[in-house]
PDB file of C-alpha atoms in Angstrom:
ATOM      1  CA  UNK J  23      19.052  11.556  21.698  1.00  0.00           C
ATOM      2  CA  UNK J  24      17.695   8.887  23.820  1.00  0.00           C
ATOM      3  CA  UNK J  25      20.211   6.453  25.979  1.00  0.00           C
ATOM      4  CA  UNK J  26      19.068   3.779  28.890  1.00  0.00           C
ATOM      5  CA  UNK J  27      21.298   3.572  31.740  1.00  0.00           C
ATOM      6  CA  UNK J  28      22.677   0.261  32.870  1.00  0.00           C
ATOM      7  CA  UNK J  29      24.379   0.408  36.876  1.00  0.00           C
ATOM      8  CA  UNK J  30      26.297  -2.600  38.655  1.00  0.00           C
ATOM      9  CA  UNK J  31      24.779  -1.757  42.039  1.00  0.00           C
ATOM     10  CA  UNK J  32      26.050  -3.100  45.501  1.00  0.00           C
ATOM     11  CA  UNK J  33      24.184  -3.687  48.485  1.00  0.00           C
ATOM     12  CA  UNK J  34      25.017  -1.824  51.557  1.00  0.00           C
ATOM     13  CA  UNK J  35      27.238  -3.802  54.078  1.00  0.00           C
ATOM     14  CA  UNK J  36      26.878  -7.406  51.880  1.00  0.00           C
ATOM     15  CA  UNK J  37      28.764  -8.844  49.098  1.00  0.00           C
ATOM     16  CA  UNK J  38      25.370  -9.055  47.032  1.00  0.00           C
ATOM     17  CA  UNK J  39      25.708  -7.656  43.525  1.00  0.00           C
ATOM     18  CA  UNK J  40      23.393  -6.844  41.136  1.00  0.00           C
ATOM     19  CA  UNK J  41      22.803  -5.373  37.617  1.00  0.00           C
ATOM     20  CA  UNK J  42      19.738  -2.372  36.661  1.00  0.00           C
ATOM     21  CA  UNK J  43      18.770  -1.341  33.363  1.00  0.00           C
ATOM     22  CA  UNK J  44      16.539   1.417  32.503  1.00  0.00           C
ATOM     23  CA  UNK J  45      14.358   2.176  30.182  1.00  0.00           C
ATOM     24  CA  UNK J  46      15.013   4.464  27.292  1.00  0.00           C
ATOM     25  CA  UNK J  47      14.750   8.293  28.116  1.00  0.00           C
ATOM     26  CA  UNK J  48      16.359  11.541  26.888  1.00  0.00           C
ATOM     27  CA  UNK J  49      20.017  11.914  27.471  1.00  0.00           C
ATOM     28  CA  UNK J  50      19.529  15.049  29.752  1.00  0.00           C
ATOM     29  CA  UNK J  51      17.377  13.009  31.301  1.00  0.00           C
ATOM     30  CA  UNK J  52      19.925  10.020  31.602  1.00  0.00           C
ATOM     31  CA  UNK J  53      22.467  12.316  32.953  1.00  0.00           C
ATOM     32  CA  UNK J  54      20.717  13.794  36.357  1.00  0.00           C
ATOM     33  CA  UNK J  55      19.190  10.755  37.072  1.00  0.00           C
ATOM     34  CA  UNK J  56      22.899   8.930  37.156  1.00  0.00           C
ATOM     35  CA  UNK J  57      24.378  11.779  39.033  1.00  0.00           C
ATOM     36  CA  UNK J  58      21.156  11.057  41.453  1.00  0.00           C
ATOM     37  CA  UNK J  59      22.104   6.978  41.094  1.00  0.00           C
ATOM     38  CA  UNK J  60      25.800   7.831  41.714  1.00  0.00           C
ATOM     39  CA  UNK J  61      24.923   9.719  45.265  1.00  0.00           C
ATOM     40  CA  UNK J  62      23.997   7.028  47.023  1.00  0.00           C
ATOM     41  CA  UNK J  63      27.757   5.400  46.716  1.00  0.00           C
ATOM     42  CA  UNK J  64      26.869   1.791  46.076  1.00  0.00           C
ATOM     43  CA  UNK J  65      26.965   2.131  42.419  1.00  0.00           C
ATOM     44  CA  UNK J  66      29.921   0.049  40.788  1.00  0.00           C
ATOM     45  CA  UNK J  67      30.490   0.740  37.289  1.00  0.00           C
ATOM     46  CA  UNK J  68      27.569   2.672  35.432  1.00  0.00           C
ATOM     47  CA  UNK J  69      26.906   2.808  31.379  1.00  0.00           C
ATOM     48  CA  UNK J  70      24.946   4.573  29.143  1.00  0.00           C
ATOM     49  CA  UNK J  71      24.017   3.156  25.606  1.00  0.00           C
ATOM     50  CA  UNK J  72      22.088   4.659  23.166  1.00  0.00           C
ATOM     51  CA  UNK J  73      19.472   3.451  20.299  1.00  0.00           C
ATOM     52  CA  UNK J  74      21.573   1.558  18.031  1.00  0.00           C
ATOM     53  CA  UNK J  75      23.347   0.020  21.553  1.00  0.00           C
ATOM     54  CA  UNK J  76      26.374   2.251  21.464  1.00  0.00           C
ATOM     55  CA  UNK J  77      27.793   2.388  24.970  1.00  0.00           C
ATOM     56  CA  UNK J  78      28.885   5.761  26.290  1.00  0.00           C
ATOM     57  CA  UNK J  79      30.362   7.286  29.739  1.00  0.00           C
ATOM     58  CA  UNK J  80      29.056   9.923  31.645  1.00  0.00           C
ATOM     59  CA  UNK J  81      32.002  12.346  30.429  1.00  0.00           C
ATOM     60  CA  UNK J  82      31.323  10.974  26.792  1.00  0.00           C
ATOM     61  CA  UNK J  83      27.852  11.621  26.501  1.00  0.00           C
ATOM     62  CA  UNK J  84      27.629  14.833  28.300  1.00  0.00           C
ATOM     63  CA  UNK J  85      30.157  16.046  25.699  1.00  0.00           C
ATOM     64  CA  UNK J  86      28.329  14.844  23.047  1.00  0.00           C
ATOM     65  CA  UNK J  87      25.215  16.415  24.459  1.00  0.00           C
ATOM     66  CA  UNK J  88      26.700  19.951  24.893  1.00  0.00           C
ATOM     67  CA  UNK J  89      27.910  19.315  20.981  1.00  0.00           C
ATOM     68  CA  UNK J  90      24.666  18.249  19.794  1.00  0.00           C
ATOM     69  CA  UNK J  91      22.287  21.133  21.669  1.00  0.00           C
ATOM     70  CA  UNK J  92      23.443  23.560  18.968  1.00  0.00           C
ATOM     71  CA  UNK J  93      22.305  21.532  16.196  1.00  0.00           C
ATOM     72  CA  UNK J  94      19.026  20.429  15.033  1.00  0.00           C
ATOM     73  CA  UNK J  95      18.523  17.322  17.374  1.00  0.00           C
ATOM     74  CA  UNK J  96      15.513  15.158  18.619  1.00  0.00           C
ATOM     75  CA  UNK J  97      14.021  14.875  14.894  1.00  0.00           C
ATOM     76  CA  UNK J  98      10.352  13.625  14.261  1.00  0.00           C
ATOM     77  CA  UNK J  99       9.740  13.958  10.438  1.00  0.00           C
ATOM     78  CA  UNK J 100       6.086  13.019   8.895  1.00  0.00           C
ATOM     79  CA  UNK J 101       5.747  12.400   5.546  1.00  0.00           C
ATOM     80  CA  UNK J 102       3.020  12.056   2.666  1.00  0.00           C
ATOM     81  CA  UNK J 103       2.431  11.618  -0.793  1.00  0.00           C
ATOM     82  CA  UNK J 104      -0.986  12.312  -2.403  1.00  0.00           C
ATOM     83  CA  UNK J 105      -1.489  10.881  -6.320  1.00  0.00           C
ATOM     84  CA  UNK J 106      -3.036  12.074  -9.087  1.00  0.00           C
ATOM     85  CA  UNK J 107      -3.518   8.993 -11.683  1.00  0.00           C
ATOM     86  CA  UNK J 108      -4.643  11.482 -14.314  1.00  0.00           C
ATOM     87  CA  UNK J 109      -1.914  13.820 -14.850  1.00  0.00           C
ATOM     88  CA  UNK J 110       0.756  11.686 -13.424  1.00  0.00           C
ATOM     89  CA  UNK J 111       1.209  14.332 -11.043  1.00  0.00           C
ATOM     90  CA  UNK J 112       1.860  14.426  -7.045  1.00  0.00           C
ATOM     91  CA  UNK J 113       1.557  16.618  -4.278  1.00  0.00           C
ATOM     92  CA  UNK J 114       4.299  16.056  -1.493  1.00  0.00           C
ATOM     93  CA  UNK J 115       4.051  16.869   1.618  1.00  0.00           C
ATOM     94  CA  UNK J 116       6.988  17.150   4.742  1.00  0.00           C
ATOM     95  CA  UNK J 117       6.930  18.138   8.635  1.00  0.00           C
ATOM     96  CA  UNK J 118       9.746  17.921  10.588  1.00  0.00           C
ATOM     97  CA  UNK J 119       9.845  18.677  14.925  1.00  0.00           C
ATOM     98  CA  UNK J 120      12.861  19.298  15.931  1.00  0.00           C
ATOM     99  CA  UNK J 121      14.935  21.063  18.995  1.00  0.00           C
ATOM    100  CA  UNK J 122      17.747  23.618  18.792  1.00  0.00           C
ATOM    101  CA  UNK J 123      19.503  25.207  21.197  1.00  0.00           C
ATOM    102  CA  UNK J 124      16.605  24.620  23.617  1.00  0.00           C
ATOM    103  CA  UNK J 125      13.985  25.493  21.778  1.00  0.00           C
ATOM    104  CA  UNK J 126      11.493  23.666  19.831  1.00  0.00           C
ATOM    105  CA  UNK J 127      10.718  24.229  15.703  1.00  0.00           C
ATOM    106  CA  UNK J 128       8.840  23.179  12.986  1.00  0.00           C
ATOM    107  CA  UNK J 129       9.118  23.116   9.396  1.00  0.00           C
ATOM    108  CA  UNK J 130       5.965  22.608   7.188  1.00  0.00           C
ATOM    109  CA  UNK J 131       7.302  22.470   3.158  1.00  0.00           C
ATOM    110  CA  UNK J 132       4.974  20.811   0.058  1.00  0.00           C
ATOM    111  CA  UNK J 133       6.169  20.384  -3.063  1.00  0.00           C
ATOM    112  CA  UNK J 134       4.522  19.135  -6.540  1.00  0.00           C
ATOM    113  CA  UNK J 135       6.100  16.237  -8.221  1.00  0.00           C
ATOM    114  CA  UNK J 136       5.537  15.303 -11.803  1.00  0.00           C
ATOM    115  CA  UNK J 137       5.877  12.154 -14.459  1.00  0.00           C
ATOM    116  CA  UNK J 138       5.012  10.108 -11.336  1.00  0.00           C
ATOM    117  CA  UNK J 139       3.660   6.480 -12.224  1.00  0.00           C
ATOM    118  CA  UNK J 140       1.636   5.611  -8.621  1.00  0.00           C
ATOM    119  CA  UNK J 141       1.309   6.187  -5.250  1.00  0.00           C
ATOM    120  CA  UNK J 142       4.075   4.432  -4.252  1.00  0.00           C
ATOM    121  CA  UNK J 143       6.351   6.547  -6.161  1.00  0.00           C
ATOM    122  CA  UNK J 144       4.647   9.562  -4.773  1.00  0.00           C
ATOM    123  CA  UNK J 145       5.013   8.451  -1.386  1.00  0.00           C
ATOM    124  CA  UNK J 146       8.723   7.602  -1.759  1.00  0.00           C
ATOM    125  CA  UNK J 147       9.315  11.363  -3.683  1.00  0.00           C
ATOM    126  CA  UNK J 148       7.367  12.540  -0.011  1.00  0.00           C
ATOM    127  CA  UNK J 149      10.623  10.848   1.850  1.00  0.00           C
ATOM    128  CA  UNK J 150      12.760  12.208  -0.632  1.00  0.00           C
ATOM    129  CA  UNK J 151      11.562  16.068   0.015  1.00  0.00           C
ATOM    130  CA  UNK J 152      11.868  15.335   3.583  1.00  0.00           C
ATOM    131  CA  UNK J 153      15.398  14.006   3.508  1.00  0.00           C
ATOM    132  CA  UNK J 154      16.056  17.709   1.566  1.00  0.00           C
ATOM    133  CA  UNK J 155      14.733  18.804   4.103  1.00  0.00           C
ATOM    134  CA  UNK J 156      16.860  17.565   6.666  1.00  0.00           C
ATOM    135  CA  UNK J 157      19.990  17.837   4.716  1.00  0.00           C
ATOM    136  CA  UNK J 158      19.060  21.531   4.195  1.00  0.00           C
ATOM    137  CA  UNK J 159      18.833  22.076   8.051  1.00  0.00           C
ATOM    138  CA  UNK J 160      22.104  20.891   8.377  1.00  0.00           C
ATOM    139  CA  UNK J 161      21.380  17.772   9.999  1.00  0.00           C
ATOM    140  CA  UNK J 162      23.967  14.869  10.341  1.00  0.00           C
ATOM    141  CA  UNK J 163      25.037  11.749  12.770  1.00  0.00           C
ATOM    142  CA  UNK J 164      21.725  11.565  14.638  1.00  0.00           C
ATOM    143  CA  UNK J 165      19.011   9.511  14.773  1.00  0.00           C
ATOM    144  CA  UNK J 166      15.845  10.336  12.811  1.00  0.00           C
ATOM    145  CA  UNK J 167      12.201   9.085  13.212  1.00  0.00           C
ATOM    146  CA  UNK J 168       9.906   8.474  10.158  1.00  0.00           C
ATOM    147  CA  UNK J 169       6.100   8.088  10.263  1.00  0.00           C
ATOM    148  CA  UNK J 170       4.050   7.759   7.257  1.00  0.00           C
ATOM    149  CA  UNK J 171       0.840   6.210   6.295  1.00  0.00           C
ATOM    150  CA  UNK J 172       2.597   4.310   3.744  1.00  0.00           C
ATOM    151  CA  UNK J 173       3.331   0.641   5.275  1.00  0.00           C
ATOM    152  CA  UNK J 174       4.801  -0.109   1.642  1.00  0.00           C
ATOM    153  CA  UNK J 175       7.709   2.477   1.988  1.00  0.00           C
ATOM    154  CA  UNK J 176       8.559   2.095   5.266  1.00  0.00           C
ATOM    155  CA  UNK J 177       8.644  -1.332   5.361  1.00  0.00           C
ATOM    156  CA  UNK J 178      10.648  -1.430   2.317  1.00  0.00           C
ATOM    157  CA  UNK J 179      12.632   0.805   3.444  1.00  0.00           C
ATOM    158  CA  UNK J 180      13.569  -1.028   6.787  1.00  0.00           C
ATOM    159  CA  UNK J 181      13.949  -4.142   4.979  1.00  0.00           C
ATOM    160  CA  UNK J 182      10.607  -6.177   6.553  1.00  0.00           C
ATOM    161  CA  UNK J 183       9.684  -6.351   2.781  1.00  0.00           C
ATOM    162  CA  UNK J 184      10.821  -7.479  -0.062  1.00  0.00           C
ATOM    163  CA  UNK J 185      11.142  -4.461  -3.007  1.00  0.00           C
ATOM    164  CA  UNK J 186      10.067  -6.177  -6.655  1.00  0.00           C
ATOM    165  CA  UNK J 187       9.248  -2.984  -9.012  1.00  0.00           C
ATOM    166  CA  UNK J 188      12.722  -1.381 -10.375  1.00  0.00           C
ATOM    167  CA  UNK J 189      11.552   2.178 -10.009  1.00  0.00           C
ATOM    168  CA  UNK J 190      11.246   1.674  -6.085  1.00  0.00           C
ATOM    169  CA  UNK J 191      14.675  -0.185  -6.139  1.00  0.00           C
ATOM    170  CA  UNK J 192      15.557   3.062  -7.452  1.00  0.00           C
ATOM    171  CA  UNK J 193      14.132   4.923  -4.285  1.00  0.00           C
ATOM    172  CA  UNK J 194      15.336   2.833  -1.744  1.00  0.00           C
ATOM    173  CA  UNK J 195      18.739   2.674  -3.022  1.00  0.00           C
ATOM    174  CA  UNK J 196      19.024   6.865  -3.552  1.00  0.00           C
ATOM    175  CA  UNK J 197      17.259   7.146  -0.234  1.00  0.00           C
ATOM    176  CA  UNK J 198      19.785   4.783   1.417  1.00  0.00           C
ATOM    177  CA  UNK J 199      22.731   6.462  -0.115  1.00  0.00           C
ATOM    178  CA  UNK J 200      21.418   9.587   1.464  1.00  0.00           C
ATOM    179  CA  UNK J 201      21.309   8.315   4.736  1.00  0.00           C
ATOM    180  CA  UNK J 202      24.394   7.578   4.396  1.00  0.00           C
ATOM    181  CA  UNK J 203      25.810  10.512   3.179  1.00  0.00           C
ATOM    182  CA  UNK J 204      24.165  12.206   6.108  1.00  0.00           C
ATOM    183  CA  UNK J 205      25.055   9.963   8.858  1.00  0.00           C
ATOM    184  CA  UNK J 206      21.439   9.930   9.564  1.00  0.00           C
ATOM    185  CA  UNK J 207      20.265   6.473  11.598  1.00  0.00           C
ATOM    186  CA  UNK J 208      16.580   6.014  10.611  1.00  0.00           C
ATOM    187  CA  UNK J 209      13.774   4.579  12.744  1.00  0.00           C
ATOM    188  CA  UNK J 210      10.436   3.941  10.140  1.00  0.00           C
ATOM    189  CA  UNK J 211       7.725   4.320  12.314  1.00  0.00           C
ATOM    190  CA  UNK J 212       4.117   3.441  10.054  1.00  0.00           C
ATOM    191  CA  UNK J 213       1.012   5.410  11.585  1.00  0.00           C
ATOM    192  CA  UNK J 214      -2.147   5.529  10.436  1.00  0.00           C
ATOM    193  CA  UNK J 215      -3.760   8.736   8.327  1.00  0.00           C
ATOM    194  CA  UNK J 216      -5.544  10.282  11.389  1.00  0.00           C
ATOM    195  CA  UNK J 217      -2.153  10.542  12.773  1.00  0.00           C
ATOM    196  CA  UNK J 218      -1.186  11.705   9.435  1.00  0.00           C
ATOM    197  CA  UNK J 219      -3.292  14.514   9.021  1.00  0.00           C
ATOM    198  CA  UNK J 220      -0.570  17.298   9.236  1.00  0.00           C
ATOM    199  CA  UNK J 221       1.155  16.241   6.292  1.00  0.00           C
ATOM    200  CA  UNK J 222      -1.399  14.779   4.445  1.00  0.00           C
ATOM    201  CA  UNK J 223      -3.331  18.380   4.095  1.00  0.00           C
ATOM    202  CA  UNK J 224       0.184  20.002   2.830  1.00  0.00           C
ATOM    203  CA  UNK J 225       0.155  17.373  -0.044  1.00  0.00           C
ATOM    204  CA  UNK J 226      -3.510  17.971  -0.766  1.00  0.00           C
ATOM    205  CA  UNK J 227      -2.606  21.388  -0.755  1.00  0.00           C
ATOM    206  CA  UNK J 228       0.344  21.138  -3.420  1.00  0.00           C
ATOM    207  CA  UNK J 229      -2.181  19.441  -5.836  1.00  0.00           C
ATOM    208  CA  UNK J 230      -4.238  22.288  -5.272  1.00  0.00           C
ATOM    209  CA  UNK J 231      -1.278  24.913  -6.245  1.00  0.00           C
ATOM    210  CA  UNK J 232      -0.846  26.628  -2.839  1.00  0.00           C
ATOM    211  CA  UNK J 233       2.652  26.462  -2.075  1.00  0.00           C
ATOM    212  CA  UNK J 234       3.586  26.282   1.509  1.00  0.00           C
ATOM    213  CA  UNK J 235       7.065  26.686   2.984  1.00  0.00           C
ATOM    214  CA  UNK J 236       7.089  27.740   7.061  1.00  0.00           C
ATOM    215  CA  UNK J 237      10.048  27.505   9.996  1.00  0.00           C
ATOM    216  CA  UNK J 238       8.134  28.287  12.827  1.00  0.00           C
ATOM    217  CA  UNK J 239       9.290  28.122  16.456  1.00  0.00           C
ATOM    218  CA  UNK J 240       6.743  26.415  18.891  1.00  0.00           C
TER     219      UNK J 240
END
């Protein structure tokens, strides 16, 4: 979870006020550094908000942290779909970083899809096995980053583009549900396919027929 700090902040022996705001960092982070901001007894009122512009306290989000360390938190998912026009056939592919109880994981999964009708749906049934994914680790009420090398579904996705074709309606709208189910607050992040590479190879690999499932602790 990532939070910026903003600190009314008086200067010493003068009536001059004035108002700091930091730049986004991680909420352990967020926390010494205030304590540090606090010391020097000039501070007058001092707020945290995080990446949708929630405010918190001090006391509220060091709760929340202590909550959240035992759950799958600070989630980076990569997705990507490879397409087989032939056989109407595609290979999915799904990484996810996350942390846990102060550690650091990964989970590498493909999947084949079939009676797909173009890369776009095979990019979108890449989300999809990702979301699974996430649902599966348990993860709920957190933000989520997305990267893909699909512009199309992420920016249909976060609403910069318009969605004509009903099938991807279809997507968005189960994708969207999910999100909601899970509590999940997305942030679609397009990359390009160097920076794609990890799960790009585990849907080359489900076209292929190797099957790859791994939770791995970095």
């Amino acid at each position: 979870m990532k939070v910026s700090i903003t600190w009314e902040y008086k200067a010493q022996n003068s009536k001059v006020r004035t108002t700091f705001t930091s730049q986004l960092m991680a909420g352990t982070e967020a926390i010494q550094l205030a304590k540090d901001i606090e010391k020097t007894g000039r501070v007058q009122s001092l707020v945290f908000h995080d990446e949708e512009g929630e405010p918190w306290t001090k006391k509220e989000l060091d709760k929340l942290l202590k909550e959240v360390e035992t759950e799958p938190h600070n989630l980076l998912v990569y997705f990507d779909g490879g397409y087989n026009k032939e056989h109407r056939v595609a290979g999915l592919g799904a990484v996810i970083y996350f942390e846990q109880n102060g550690k650091s994981y990964r989970i590498r999964k493909n999947e084949v899809a079939e009676a797909i009708d173009s890369n776009n749906d095979a990019e979108y049934a890449a989300f999809w096995l990702a979301l699974r994914e996430l649902e599966a680790l348990g993860t709920h009420h957190l933000p989520v980053v997305f990267r893909g090398d699909s512009q199309v579904v992420l920016n249909q996705l976060g609403g910069e583009w318009p969605v004509f074709e009903d099938r991807e309606n279809r997507w968005v709208d189960r994708i969207e549900a999910k999100l909601t189910e899970l509590g999940l607050k997305p942030h679609y992040e397009p990359i390009g396919r160097a920076e794609n590479k990890e799960a790009d190879m585990l849907a080359t690999q489900a076209l292929n027929g190797e099957v790859i499932f791994s939770h791995k602790q970095l």
